Coordinates of C-alpha atoms in Angstrom, one line a residue:
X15 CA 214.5 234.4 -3.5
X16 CA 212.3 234.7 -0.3
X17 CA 211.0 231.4 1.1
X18 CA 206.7 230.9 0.8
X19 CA 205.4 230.4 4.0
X20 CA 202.4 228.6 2.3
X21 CA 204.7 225.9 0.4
X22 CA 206.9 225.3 3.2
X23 CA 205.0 225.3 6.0
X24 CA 205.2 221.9 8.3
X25 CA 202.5 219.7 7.8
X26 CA 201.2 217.1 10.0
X27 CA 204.5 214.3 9.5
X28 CA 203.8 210.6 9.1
X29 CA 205.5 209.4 12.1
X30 CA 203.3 212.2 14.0
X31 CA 200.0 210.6 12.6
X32 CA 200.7 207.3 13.6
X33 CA 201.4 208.6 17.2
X34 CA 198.0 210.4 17.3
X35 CA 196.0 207.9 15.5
X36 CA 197.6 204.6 15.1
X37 CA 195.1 202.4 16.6
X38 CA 191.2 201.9 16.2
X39 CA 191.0 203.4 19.8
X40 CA 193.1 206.2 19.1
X41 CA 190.7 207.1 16.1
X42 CA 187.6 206.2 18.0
X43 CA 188.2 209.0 20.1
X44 CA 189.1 211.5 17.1
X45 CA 185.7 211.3 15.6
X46 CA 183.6 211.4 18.9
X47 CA 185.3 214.4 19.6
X48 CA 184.6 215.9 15.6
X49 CA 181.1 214.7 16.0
X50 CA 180.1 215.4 19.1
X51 CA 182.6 218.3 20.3
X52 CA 180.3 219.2 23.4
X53 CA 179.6 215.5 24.6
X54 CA 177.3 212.9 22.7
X55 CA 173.6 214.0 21.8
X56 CA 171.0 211.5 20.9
X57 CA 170.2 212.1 16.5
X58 CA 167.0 210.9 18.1
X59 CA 165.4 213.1 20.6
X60 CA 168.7 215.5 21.4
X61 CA 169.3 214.3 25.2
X62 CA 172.9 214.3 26.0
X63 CA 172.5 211.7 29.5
X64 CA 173.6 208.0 27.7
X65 CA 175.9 204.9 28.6
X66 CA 177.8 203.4 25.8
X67 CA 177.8 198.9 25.4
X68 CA 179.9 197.6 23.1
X69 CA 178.4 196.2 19.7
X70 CA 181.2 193.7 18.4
X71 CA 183.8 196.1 17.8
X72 CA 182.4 199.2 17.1
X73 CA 181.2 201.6 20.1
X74 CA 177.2 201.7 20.7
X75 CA 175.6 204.9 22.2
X76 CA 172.2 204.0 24.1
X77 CA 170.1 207.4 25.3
X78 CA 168.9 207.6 28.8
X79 CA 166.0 209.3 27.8
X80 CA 164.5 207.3 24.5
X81 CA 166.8 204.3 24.8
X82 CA 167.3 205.1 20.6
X83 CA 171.0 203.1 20.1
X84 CA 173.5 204.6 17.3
X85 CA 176.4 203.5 17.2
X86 CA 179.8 206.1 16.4
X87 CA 179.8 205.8 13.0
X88 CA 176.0 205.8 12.1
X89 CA 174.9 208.9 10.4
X90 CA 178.1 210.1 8.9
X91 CA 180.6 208.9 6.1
X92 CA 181.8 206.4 7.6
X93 CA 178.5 204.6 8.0
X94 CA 178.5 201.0 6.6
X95 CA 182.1 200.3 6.4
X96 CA 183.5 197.0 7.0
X97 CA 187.2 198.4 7.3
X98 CA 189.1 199.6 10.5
X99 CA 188.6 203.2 10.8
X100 CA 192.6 203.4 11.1
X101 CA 192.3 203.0 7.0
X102 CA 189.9 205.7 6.7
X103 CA 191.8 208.1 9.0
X104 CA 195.1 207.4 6.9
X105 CA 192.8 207.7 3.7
X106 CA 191.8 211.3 5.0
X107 CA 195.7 212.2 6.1
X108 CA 196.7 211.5 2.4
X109 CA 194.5 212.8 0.8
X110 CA 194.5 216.2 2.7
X111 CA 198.3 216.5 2.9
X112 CA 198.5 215.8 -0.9
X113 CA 199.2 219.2 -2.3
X114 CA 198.1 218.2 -6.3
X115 CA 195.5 215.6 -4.8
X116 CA 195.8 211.9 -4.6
X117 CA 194.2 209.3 -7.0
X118 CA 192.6 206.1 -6.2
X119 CA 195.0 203.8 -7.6
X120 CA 198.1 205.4 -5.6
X121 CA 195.2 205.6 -2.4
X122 CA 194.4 201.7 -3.3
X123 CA 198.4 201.0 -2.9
X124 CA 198.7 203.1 0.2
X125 CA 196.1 201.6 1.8
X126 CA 196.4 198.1 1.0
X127 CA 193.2 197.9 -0.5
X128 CA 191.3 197.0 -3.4
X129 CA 190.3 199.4 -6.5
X130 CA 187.1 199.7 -6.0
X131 CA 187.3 200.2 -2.2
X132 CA 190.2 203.2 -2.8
X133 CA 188.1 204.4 -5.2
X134 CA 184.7 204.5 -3.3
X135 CA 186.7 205.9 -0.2
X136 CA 188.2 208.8 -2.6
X137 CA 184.9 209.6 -3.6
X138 CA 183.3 209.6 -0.3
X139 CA 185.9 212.2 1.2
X140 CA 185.4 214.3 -2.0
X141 CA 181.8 214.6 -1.4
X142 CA 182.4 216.0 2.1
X143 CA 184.8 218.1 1.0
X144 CA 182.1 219.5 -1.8
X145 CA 179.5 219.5 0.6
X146 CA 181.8 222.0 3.1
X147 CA 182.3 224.2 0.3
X148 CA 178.7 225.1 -1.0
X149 CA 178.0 226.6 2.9
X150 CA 181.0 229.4 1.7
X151 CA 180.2 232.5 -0.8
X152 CA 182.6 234.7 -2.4
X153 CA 182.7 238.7 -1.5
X154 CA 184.0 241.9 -2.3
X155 CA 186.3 241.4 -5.6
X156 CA 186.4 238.7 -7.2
X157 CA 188.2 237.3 -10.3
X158 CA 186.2 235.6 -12.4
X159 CA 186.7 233.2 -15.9
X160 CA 184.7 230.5 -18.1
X161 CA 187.3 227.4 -18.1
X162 CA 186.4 223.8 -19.2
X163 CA 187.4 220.2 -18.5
X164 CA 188.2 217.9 -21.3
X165 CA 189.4 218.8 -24.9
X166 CA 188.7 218.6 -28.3
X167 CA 187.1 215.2 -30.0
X168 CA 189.3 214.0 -33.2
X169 CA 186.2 215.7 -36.0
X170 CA 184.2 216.8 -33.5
X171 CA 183.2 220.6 -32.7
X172 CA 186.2 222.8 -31.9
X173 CA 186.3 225.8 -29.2
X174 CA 183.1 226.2 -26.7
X175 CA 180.9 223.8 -28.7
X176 CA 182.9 221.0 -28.5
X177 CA 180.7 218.2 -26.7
X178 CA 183.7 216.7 -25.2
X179 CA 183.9 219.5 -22.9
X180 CA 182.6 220.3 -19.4
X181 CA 182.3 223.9 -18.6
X182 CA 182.9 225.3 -15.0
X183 CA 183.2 228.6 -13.3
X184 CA 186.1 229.6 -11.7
X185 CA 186.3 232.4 -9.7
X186 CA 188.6 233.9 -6.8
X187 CA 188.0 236.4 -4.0
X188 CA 190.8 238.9 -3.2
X189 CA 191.7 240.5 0.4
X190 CA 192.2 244.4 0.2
X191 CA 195.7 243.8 -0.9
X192 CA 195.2 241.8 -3.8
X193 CA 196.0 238.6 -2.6
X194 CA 193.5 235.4 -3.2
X195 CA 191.6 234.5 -0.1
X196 CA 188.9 231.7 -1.6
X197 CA 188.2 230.0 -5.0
X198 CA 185.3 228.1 -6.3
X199 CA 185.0 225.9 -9.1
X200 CA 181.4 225.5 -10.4
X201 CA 180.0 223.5 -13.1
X202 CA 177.5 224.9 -15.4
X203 CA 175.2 223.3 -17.9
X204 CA 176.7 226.8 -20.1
X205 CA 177.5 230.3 -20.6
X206 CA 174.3 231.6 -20.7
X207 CA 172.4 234.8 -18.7
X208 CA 170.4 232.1 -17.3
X209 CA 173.4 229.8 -16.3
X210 CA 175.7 233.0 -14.8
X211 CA 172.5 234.7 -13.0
X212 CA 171.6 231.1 -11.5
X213 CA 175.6 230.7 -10.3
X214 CA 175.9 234.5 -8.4
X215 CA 173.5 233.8 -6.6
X216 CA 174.2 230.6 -5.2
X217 CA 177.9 231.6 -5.2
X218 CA 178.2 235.1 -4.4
X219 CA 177.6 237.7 -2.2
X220 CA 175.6 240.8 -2.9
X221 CA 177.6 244.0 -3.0
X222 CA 180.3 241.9 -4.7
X223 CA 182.4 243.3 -7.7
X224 CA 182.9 240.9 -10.3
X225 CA 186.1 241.4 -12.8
X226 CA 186.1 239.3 -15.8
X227 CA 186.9 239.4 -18.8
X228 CA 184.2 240.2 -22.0
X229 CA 182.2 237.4 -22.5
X230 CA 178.3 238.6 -22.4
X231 CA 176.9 236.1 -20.2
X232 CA 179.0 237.3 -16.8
X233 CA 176.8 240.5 -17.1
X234 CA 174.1 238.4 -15.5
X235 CA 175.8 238.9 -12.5
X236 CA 173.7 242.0 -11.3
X237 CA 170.9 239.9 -11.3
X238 CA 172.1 238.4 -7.8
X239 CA 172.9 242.2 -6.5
X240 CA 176.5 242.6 -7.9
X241 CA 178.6 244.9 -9.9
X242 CA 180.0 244.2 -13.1
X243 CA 183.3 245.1 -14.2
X244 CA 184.4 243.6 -17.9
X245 CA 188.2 244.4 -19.0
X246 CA 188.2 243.6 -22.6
X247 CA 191.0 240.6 -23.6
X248 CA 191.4 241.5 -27.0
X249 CA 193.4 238.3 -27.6
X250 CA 196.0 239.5 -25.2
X251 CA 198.1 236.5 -23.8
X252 CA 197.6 235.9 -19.4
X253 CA 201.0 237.3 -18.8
X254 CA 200.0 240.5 -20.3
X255 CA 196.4 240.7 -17.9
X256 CA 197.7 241.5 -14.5
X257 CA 194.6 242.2 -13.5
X258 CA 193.9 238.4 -14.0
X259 CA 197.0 237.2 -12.2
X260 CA 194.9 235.2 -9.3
X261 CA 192.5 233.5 -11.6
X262 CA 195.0 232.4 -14.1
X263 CA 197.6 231.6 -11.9
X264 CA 194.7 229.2 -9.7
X265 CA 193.4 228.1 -13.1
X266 CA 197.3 227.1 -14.3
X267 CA 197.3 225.5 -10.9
X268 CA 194.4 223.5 -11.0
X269 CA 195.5 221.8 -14.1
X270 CA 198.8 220.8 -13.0
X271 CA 197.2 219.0 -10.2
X272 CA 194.8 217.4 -12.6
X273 CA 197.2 216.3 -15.2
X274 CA 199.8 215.3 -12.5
X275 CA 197.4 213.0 -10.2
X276 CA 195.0 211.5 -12.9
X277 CA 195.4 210.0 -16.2
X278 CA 191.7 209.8 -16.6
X279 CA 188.4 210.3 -14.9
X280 CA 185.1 210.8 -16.3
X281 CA 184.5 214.8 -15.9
X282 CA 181.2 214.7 -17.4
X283 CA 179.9 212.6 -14.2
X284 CA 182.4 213.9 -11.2
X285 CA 183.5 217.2 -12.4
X286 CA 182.3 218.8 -9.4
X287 CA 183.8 216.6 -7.0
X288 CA 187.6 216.8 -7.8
X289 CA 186.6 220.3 -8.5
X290 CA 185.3 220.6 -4.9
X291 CA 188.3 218.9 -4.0
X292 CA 191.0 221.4 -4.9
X293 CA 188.9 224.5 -3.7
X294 CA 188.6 222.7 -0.4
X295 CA 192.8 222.1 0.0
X296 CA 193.4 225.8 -1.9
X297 CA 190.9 227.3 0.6
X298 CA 192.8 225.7 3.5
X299 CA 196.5 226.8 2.5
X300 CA 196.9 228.4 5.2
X301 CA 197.5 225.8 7.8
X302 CA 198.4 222.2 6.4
X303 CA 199.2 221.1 9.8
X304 CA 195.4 220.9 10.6
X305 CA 193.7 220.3 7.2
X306 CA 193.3 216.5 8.1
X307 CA 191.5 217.1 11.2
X308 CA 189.4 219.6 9.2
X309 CA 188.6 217.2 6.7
X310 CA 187.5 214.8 9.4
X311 CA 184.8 217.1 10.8
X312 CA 183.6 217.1 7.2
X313 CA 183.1 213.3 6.8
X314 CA 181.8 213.3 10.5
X315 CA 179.0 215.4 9.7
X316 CA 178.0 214.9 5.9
X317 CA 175.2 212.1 5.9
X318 CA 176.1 208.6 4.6
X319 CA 176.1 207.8 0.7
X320 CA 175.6 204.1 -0.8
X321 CA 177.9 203.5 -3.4
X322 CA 174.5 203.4 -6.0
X323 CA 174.3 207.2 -4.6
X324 CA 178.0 207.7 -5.1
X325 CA 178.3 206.6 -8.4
X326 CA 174.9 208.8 -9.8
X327 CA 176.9 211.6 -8.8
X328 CA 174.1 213.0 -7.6
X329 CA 175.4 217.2 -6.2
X330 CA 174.1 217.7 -2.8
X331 CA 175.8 215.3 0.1

């Protein structure tokens, strides 16, 4: 059997992250250069001319031009934080090179930390990862499928109704060949016209082609300005829908890493998060070796969250 690149690919190793960021210097450096990539400019007034004081042990920028101070870490995720930014950098190393994700109980051991901390820093990194992926649509064809998190109550409604369920769309974009290129995983308050036409346009293209299976409400996609192509099911099995591989394979996928990082989590409140969090390392496949410094830029530019904020859940970053 042929070797996959994809699964064997070298990531970034261990020893190699400690030799590029080990110390709080070494890390310092690594997110002035994700935030400011072309030299520092002041959030304030956008001059770049400044001189840089120290403010106990964190770096403080001061502009030339307004004298507005920030200091490195104002502005993004890692705003607030009492911790050495060598524990968030690991945070984002393990979490990103983590093929079925990484829960906050094996972060809080990792770390050294406590619970709550793992958990908020989990969290935090998840939200930039969600907020990178609502700038990205899907285009030409794309696989689509209702899927839910959660299961059946003991006497409670069974199927679609049941009110211990969370339902999300899931839907994959395929190159010319066939293969997947990008998924997204989308929560929706149901499978209505409404529900459907509301997700296309947010989530895909126009032009699009949009292969699903029967259900009625995915005909609400040519409301956004794309085609719709049901193939009835029928009660066939997924090994006998090739043209469903993608989406069933990503769907089988998804709930491997679920199951195998997470005994529990409450879906209802942070479904889109861990959701967000697999289509952000699925997305990235391609190169493991740089997903950490990818996921970096993301918490260097996605404005800060209290933990109040955090914990509402609230979508947008």
């Amino acid at each position: 059997m042929a070797m996959n690149r994809i699964q064997f690919q070298h990531g970034l190793s261990m020893p190699e992250f400690f030799r590029r960021f080990g110390t709080e210097g070494q890390c310092e450096a690594a997110l002035e250069a994700a935030r400011w990539p072309q030299g520092f400019r002041c959030p304030h007034c956008g001059a770049s001319a400044h001189c840089v004081v120290r403010s106990r042990s964190r770096k403080l920028y001061q502009c030339n031009a307004c004298r507005h101070q920030s200091s490195l870490i104002a502005g993004t995720v890692f705003q607030g934080t009492k911790l050495a930014l060598t524990v968030w950098f690991l945070a984002i190393y393990l979490i990103s090179q983590a093929k079925t994700g990484l829960s906050a109980l094996a972060l809080k051991r990792q770390l050294g930390v406590s619970y709550p901390t793992a958990w908020l820093i989990h969290h935090k990194l998840m939200q930039a990862m969600a907020e990178r992926e609502q700038g990205y649509v899907l285009e030409g064809q794309v696989q689509v499928d209702d899927a839910y998190l959660g299961g059946e109550r003991s006497g409670g409604k069974a199927g679609r109704g049941s009110e211990n369920k969370v339902p999300f769309v899931a839907a994959v974009s395929l190159s010319d060949e066939g293969h997947a290129l990008r998924t997204k995983l989308t929560p929706v308050d149901g499978f209505s016209l409404k529900a459907i036409a509301k997700w296309a346009s947010a989530s895909l293209a126009p032009g699009s082609t949009v292969l699903c299976d029967g259900l009625a409400c995915f005909s609400a996609v040519t409301e956004a300005g794309c085609a719709y192509q049901p193939t009835v099911v029928a009660g066939r099995k997924p090994k006998d829908l090739p043209e469903f591989e993608w989406i069933n394979t990503m769907l089988g996928n998804l709930k491997t890493s679920l199951s195998g990082a997470y005994h529990a989590f409450d879906f209802r409140k942070y479904a889109h998060r861990y959701l967000a969090a697999f289509a952000y390392r699925f997305n990235r496949r391609f190169n493991l070796r740089t997903l950490h410094q990818r996921l970096l830029v993301a918490a260097a530019h996605c404005a800060p969250h209290t933990e109040r904020m955090i914990r509402m859940a609230d979508d947008g970053c």
